Coordinates of C-alpha atoms in Angstrom, one line a residue:
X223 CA -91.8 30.9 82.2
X224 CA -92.9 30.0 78.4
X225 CA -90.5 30.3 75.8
X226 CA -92.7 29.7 72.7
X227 CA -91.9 31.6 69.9
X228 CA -93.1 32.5 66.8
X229 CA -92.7 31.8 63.2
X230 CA -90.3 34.7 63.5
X231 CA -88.4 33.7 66.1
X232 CA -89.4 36.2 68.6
X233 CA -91.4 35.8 71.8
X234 CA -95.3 34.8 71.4
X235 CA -97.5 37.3 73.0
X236 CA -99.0 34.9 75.5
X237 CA -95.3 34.3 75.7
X238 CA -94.1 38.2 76.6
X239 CA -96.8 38.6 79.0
X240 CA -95.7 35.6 81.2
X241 CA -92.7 38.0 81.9
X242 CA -94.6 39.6 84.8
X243 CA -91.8 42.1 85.7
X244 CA -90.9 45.2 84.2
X245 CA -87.0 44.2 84.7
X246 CA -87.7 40.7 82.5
X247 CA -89.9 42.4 80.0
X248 CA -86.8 45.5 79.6
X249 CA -84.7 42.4 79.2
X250 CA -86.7 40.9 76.5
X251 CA -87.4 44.3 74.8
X252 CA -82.9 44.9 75.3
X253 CA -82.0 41.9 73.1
X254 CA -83.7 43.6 70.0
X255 CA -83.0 47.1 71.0
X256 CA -79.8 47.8 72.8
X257 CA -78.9 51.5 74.5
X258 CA -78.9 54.0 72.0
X259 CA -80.7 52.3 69.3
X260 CA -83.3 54.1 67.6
X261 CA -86.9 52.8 67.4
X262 CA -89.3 54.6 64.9
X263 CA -92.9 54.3 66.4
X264 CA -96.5 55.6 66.1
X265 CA -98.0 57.1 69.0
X266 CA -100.9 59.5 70.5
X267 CA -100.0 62.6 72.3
X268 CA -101.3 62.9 75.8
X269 CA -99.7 66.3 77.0
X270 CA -97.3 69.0 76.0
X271 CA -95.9 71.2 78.2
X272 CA -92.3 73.3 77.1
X273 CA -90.1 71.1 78.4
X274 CA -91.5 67.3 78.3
X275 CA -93.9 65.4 75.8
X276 CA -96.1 62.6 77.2
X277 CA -97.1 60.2 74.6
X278 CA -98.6 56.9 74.0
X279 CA -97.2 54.5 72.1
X280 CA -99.4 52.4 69.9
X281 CA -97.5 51.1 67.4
X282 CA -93.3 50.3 66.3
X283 CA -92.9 51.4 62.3
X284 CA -90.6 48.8 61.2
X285 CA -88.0 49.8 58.3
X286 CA -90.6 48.6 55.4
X287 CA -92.8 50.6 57.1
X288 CA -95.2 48.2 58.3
X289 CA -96.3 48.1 62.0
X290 CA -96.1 45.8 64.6
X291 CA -98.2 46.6 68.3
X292 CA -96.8 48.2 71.0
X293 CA -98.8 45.9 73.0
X294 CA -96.2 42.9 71.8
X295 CA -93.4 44.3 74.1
X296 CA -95.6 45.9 76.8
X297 CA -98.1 44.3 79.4
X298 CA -100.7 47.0 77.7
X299 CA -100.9 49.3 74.4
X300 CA -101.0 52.5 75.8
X301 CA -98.5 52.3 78.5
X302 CA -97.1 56.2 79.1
X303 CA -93.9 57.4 77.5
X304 CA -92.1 60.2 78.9
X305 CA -89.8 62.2 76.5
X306 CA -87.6 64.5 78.6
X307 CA -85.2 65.9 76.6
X308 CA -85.4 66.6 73.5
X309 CA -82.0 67.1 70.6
X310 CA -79.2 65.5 71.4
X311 CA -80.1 66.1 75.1
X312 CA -80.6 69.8 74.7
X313 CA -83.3 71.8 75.8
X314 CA -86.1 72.0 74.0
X315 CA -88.9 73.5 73.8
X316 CA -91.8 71.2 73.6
X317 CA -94.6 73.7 73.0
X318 CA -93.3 75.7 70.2
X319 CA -92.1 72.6 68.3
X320 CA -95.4 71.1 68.0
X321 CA -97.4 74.0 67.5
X322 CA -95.1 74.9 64.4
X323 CA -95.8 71.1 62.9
X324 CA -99.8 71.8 63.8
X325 CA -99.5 68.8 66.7
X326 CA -101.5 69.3 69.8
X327 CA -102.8 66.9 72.5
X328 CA -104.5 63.4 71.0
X329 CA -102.3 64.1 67.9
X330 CA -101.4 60.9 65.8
X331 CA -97.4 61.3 65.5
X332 CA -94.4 59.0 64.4
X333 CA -91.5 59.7 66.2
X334 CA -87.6 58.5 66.6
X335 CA -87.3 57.1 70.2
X336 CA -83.8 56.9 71.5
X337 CA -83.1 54.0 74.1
X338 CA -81.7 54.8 77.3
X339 CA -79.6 52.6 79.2
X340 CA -82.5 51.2 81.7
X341 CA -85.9 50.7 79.8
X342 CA -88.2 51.9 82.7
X343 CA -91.2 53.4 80.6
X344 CA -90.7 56.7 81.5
X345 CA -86.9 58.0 80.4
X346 CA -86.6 57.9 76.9
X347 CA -85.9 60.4 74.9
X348 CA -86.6 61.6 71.1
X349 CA -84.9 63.7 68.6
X350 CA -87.8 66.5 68.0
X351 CA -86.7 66.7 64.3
X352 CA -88.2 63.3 64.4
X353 CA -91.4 64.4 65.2
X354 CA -94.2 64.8 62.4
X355 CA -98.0 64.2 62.3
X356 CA -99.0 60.6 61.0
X357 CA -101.7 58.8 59.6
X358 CA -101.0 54.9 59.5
X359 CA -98.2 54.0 58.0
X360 CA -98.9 52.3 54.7
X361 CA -97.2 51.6 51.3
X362 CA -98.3 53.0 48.0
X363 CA -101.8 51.6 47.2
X364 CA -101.8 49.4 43.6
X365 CA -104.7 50.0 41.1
X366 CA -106.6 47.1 40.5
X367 CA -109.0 46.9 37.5
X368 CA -112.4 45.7 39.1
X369 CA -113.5 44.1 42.2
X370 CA -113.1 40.5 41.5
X371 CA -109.4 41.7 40.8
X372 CA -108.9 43.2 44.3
X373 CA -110.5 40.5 46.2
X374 CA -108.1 38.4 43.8
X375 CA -105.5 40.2 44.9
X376 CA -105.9 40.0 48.5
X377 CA -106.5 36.3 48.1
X378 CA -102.6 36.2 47.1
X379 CA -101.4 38.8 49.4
X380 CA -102.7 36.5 52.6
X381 CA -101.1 33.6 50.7
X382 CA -97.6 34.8 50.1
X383 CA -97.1 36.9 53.1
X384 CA -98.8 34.6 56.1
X385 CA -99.5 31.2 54.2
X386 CA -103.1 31.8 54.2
X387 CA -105.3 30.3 51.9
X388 CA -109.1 31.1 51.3
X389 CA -111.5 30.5 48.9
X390 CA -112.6 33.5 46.2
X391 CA -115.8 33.0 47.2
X392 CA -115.1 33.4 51.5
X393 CA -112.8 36.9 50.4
X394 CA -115.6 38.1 48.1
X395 CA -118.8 37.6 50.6
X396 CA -116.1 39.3 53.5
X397 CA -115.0 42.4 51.7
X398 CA -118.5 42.8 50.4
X399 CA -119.9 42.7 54.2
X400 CA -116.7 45.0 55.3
X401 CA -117.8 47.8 52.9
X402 CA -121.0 48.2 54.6
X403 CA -121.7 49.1 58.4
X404 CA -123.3 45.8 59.7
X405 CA -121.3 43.7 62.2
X406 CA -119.5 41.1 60.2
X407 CA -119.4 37.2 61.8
X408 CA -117.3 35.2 60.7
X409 CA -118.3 31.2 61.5
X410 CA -116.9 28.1 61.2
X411 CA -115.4 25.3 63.1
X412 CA -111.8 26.1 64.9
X413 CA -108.9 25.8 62.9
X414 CA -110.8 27.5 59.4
X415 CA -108.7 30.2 59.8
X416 CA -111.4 32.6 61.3
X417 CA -109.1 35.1 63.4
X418 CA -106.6 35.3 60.7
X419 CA -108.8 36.2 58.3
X420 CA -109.8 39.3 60.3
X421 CA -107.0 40.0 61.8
X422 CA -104.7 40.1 58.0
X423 CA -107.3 41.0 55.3
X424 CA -107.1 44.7 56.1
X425 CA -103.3 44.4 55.7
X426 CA -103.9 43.5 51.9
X427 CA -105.4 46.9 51.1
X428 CA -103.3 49.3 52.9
X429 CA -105.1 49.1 56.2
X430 CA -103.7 48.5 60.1
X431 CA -104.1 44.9 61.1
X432 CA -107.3 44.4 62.7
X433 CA -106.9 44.2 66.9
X434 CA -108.1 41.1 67.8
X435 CA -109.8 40.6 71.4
X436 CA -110.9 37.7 73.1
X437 CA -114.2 37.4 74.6
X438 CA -114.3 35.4 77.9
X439 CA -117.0 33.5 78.5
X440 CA -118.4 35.2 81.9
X441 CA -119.2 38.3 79.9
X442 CA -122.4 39.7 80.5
X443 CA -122.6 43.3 80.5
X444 CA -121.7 46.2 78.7
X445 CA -118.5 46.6 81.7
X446 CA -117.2 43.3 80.3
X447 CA -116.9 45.0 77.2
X448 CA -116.3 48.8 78.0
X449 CA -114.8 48.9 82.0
X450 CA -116.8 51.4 83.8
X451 CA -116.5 54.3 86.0
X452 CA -115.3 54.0 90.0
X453 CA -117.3 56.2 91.7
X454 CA -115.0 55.2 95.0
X455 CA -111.3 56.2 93.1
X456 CA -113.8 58.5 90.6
X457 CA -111.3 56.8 87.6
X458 CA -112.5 54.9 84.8
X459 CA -111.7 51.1 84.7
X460 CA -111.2 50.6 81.1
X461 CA -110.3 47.1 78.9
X462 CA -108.4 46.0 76.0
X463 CA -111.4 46.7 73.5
X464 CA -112.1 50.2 75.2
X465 CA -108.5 50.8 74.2
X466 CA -108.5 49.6 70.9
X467 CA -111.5 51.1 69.7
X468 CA -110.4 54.5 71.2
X469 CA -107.1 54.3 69.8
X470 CA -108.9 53.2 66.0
X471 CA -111.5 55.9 66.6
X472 CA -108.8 58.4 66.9
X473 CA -107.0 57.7 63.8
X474 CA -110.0 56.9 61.9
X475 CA -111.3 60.6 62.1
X476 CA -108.0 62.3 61.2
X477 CA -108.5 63.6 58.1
X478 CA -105.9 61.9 56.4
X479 CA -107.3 58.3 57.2
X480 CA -111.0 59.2 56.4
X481 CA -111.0 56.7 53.0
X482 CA -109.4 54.0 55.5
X483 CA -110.9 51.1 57.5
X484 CA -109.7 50.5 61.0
X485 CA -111.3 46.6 62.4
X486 CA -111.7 45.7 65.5
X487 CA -112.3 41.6 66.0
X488 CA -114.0 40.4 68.7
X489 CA -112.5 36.5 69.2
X490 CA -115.0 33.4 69.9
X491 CA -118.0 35.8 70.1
X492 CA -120.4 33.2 71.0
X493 CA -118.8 31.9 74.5
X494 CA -120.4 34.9 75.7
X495 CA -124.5 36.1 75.1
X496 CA -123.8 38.2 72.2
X497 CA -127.0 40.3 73.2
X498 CA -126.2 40.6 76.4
X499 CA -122.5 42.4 76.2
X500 CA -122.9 43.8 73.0
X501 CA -126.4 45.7 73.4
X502 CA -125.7 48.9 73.4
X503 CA -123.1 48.5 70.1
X504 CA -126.0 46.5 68.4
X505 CA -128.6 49.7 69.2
X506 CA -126.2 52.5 68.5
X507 CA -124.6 51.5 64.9
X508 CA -127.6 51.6 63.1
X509 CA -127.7 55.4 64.2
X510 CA -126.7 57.2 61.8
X511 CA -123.9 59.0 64.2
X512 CA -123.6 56.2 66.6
X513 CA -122.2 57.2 70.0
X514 CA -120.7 55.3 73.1
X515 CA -121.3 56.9 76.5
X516 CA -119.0 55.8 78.7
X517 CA -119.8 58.2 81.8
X518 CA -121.9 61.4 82.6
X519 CA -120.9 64.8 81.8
X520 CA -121.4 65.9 85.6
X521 CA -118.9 63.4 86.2
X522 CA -116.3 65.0 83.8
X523 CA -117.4 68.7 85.0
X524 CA -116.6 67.6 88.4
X525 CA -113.0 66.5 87.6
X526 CA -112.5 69.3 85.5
X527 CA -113.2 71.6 88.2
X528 CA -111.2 70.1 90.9
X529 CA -108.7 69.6 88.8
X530 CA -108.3 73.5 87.1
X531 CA -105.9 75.7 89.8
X532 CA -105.1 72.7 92.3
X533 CA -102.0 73.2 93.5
X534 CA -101.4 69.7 94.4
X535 CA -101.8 68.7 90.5
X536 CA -98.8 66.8 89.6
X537 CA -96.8 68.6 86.5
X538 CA -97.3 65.7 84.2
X539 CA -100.8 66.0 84.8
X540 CA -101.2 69.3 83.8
X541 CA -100.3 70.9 87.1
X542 CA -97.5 72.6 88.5
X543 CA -96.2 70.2 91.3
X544 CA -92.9 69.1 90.3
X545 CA -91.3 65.6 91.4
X546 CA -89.0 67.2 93.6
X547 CA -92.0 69.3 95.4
X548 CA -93.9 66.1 95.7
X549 CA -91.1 64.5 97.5
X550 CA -91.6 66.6 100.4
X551 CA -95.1 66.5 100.6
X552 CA -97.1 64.3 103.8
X553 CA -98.3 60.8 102.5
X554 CA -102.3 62.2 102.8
X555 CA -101.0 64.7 100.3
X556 CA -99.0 62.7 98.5
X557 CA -102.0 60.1 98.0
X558 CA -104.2 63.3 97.1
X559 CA -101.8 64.1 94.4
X560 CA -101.8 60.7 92.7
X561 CA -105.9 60.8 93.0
X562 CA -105.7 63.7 91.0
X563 CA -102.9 62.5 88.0
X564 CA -105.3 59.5 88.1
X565 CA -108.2 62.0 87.3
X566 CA -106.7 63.8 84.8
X567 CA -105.5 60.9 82.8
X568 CA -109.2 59.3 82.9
X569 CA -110.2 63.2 81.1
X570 CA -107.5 63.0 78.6
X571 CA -107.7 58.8 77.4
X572 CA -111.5 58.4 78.5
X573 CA -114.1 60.8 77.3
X574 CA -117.4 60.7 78.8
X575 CA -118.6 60.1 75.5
X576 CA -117.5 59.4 71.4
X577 CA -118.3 59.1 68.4
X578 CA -118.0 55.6 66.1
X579 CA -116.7 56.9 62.9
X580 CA -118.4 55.1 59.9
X581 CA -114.8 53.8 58.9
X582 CA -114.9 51.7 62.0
X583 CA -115.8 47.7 61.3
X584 CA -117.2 45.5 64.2
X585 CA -115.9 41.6 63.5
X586 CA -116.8 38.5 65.2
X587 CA -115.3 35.3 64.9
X588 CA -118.0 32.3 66.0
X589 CA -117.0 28.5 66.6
X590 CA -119.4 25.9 66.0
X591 CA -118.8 23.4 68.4
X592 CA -120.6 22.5 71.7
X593 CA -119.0 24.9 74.3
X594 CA -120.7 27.9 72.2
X595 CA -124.1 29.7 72.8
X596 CA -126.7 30.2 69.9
X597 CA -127.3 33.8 68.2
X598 CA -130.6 35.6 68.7
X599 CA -132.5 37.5 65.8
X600 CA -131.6 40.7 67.2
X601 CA -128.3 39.8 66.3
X602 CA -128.5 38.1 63.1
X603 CA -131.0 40.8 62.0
X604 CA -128.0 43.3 62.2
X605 CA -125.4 41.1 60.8
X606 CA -123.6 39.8 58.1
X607 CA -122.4 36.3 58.3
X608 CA -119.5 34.6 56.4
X609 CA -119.4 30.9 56.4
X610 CA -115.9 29.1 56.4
X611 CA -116.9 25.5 56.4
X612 CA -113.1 23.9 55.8
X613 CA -109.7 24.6 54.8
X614 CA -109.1 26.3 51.0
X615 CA -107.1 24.7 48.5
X616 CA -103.5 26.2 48.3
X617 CA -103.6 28.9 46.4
X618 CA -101.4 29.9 43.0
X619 CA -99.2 32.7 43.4
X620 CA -99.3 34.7 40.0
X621 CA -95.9 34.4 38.8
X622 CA -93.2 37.0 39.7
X623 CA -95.9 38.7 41.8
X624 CA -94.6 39.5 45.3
X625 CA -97.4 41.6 46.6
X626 CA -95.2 44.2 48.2
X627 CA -97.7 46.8 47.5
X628 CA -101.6 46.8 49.0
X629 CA -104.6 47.1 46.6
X630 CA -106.5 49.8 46.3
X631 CA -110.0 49.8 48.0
X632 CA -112.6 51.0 46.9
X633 CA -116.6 50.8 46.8
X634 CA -117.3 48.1 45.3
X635 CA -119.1 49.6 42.1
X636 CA -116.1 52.1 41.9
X637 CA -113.8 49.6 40.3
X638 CA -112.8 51.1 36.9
X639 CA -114.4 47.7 35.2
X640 CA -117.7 46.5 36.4
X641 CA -118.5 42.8 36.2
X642 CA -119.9 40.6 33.7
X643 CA -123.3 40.2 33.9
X644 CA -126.1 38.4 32.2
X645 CA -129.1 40.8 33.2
X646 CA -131.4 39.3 32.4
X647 CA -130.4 35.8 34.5
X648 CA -129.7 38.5 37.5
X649 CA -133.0 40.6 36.7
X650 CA -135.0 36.9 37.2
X651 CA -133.4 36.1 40.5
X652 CA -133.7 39.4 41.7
X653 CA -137.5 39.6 40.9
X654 CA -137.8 35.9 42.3
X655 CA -135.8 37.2 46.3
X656 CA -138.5 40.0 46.1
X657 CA -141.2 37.6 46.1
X658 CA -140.3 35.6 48.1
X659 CA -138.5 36.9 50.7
X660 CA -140.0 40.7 51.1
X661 CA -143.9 40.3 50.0
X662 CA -145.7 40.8 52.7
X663 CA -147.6 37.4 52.4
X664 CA -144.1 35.6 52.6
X665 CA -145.5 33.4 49.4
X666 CA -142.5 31.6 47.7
X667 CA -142.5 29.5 44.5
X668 CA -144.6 26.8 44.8
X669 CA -146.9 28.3 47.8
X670 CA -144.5 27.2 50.2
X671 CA -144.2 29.9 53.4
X672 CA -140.3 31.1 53.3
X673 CA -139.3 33.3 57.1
X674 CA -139.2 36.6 55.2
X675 CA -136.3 39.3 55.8
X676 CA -137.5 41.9 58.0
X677 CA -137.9 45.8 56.9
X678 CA -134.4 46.1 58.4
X679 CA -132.5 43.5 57.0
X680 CA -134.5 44.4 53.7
X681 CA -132.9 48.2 53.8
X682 CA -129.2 46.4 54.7
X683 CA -129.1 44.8 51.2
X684 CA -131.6 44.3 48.6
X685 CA -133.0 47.4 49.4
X686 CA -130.0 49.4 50.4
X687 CA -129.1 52.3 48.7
X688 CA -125.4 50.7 47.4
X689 CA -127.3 47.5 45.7
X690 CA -126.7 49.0 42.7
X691 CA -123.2 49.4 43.2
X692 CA -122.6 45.9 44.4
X693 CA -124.4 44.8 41.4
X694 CA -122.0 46.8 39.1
X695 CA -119.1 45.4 40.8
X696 CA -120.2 41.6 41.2
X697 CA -122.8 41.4 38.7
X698 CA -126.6 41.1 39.4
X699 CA -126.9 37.6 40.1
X700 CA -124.0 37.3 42.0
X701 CA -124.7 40.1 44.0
X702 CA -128.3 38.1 44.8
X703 CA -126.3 35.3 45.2
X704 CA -123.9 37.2 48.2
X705 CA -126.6 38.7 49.7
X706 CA -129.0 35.4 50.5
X707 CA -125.1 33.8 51.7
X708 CA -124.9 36.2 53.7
X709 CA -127.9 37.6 55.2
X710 CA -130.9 35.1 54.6
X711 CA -129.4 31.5 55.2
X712 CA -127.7 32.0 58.7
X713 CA -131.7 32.8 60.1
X714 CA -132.8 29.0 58.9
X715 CA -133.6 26.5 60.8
X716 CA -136.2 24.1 59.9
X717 CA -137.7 21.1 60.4
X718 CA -140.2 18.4 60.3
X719 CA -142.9 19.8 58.5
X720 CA -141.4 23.4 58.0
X721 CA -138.2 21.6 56.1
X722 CA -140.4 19.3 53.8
X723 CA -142.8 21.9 52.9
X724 CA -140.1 24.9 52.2
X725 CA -136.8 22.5 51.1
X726 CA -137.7 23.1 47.7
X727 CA -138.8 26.4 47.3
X728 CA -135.2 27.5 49.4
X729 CA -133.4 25.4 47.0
X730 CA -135.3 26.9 44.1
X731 CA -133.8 30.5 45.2
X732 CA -130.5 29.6 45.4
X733 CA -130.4 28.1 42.5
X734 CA -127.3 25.9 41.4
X735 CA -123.7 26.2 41.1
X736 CA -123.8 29.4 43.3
X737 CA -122.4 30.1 46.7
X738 CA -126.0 30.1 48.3
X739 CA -126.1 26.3 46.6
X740 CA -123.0 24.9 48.1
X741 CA -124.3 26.5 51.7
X742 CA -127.6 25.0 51.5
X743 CA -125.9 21.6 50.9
X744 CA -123.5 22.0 53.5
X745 CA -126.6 23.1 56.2
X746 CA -129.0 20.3 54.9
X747 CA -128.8 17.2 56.3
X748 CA -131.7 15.6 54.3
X749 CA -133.9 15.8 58.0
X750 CA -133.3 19.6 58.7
X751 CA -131.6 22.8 57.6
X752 CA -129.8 24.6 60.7
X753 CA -126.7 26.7 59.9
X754 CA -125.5 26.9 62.9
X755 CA -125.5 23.3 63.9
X756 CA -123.9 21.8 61.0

């Protein structure tokens, strides 16, 4: 059995998960939480009935009131906590509580969880005075003056509270890219700090930590990624990104976490065909309500109906068959009974279908290395791509600053100060991208043929309704200079006679001591430009 620990001293998740018994894993969880302690967490209500709560636990609130996952001390986030008695062990009534504090089922609470002597998943217990409805947990946002001041801001949060160092110019193309719906990539080769960039920048504005999950490298359909329905047990087989993504999707449309992001990372993207596992997200977010269908309605209807007046429906299932009634039942009974609490919790944690709220970000981290695969254009036509080529310098901390507060986000032309910008430097580059990358000809400077952004990439920035913005919070030639970083120069590879005749002309439009510039450098190798092969 591992021992590795972290920098904290506690378990490793890899570590925890070794533990393959509920006994060692109680164990574990006992030497930080012993009987009666209290344990503050965030969780989803699955049921209410008057005298027992079913929850799901997501999240612990620790005492700063940040949040570490459930899934750390559990085999999987969303493992079901019963609460059977309620004050002090008193009866109480469930129903009545709840409904006076406006909580019903797939509510976002925090709650008080008091241990019990034998940690079996199923017998704790909570004070009801506990109870309230939650958004994320989060400390007091801090007003920045502009955006260069945020992403400055963020660059010293990572710093002094996970050692992280990164570049102004990485943070700046990555929260530009996060305040628009595109899937984000993040590139580079291993050990640029990819992951922890998008599992800890959200953390320096207020948000949750991004959940980060790794893609395997047999992936190659959309059950990979979502589970899928068996029609044999008529249950849905879900995964660890169908769970995170329900679980963000919930909080992200309470109305008290509508200004907040909530990221999802998929790890190592490319070991898998992008295109092949992530189709159906690559179609549906550019709808402009994009929805996941994860079985038919018929499907649902037909639960529903075997499931409404059943009288073998176990009680924490909605039904009335208590445990001691099921004790007495046949074993063909007894198996028809579980069937059906399997049924009805596929209804309440798996809808047939949902909605992607637009607060929702889609990340993927990409090594460059030989054991990867190669994006298509369907993919890098719908996404953003961040470059981290090698390790930052340290970075300063601002003295006395201890970051205990997260920054305040906001669209980037929303900043109270815009940026400085010479207009007409940024007026000539703009003019100069139009030319040459959205005429219909495809004529660059010089007469050299440039590959053109489509009518769809074209709409994602230049011509996207928030240019302006991005132009009042970075400046006009900077917010050129972003844009061909991160949405022109991943699509070019060139060479022979393609790289002699268009070397320039590329050059030309990225012009010199700008991000675009130090890209171009890195991608040309004075035979060929490829970005993802250098």
């Amino acid at each position: 059995m591992s021992k590795e620990r972290g920098a904290d001293g506690r378990m490793t998740r890899g570590a925890y998960l070794a533990l393959q018994t509920m006994a060692q894993r109680a164990a574990y969880l006992r030497t930080f939480y012993p009987e009666g302690a209290t344990m503050r967490v965030r969780a989803q209500v699955a049921s209410i009935r008057s005298d027992r709560m079913t929850i799901r636990a997501l999240a612990f609130v620790q005492p700063d009131g940040r949040e570490a996952p459930f899934a750390l001390y559990s085999d999987a986030a969303g493992d079901m906590i019963w609460a059977v008695r309620g004050d002090a062990g008193a009866p109480q009534d469930f129903s009545a509580a709840c409904a006076q504090r406006g909580i019903g089922q797939g509510s976002s609470i925090t709650c008080t969880l008091v241990l019990p002597a034998h940690l079996s998943g199923r017998d704790v217990s909570f004070d009801m005075r506990t109870v309230q409805p939650a958004g994320v947990a989060a400390t007091e946002a801090r007003d920045v003056p502009s955006f260069e001041a945020a992403v400055r801001y963020a660059q010293g949060f990572l710093h002094y509270h996970y050692g992280l160092d990164y570049d102004m110019d990485v943070l700046r193309l990555y929260a530009l890219a996060l305040q628009t719906d595109q899937l984000v990539l993040l590139v580079g080769r291993s050990g640029t700090g990819k992951s922890s960039l998008a599992r800890h920048f959200p953390e320096a504005f207020g948000f949750p930590r991004a959940a980060v999950i790794p893609v395997q490298a047999g992936w190659n359909d959309r059950a990979d990624l979502l589970g899928c329905y068996n029609p044999i047990d008529q249950t849905y087989v879900a995964t660890p990104f169908l769970d995170a993504l329900l679980a963000a999707v919930r909080l992200a449309t309470e109305p008290v976490n509508r200004e907040r992001l909530f990221c999802l990372c998929l790890d190592e993207m490319n070991l898998a065909h992008v295109e092949y596992y992530f189709a159906e997200f690559l179609s549906v977010l550019q709808d402009g309500a994009p929805r996941i269908r994860l079985y038919s309605d018929s499907i649902a209807a037909d639960v529903r109906s075997e499931l409404a007046d059943n009288p073998f429906v176990p009680e924490d299932a909605g039904g009335g068959l208590t445990a001691e009634r099921m004790r007495t039942l046949g074993a063909a009974e007894r198996q028809y009974a579980e069937s059906l609490r399997r049924k009805a919790r596929m209804l309440a944690q798996y809808p047939p279908s949902f909605s992607i709220p637009r607060n929702v970000r889609f990340i993927g981290t990409l090594n460059q290395d030989e054991t990867t695969l190669d994006l298509s254009p369907k993919v890098l036509d719908r996404a953003f791509v961040v470059r981290l080529d090698a390790a930052a310098a340290p970075v300063e901390e601002a003295a006395g600053e201890r970051y205990e507060a997260a920054a305040r986000w906001r669209a980037a032309g929303a900043y109270p100060e815009a940026a400085a910008d010479d207009r007409k430097t940024g007026a000539r580059r703009l003019a100069a991208v139009r030319a040459a990358l959205y005429a219909p000809s495809g004529t660059a400077q010089g007469g050299a043929a440039l590959p053109t952004l489509s009518s769809r990439v074209w709409r994602a920035t230049f011509g996207s309704p928030a240019f302006p913005a991005w132009q009042r919070g970075l400046g006009t030639a900077r917010a050129v200079d972003a844009l061909l970083a991160l949405a022109f120069l991943p699509k070019l590879r060139l060479d022979g006679r393609a790289y002699r005749e268009q070397k320039e002309a590329i050059a030309r439009l990225c012009g010199t001591d700008t991000v675009s510039a130090r890209i171009l450098a890195a991608i040309d190798d004075s035979t060929s430009i490829d970005y993802w092969r250098s």
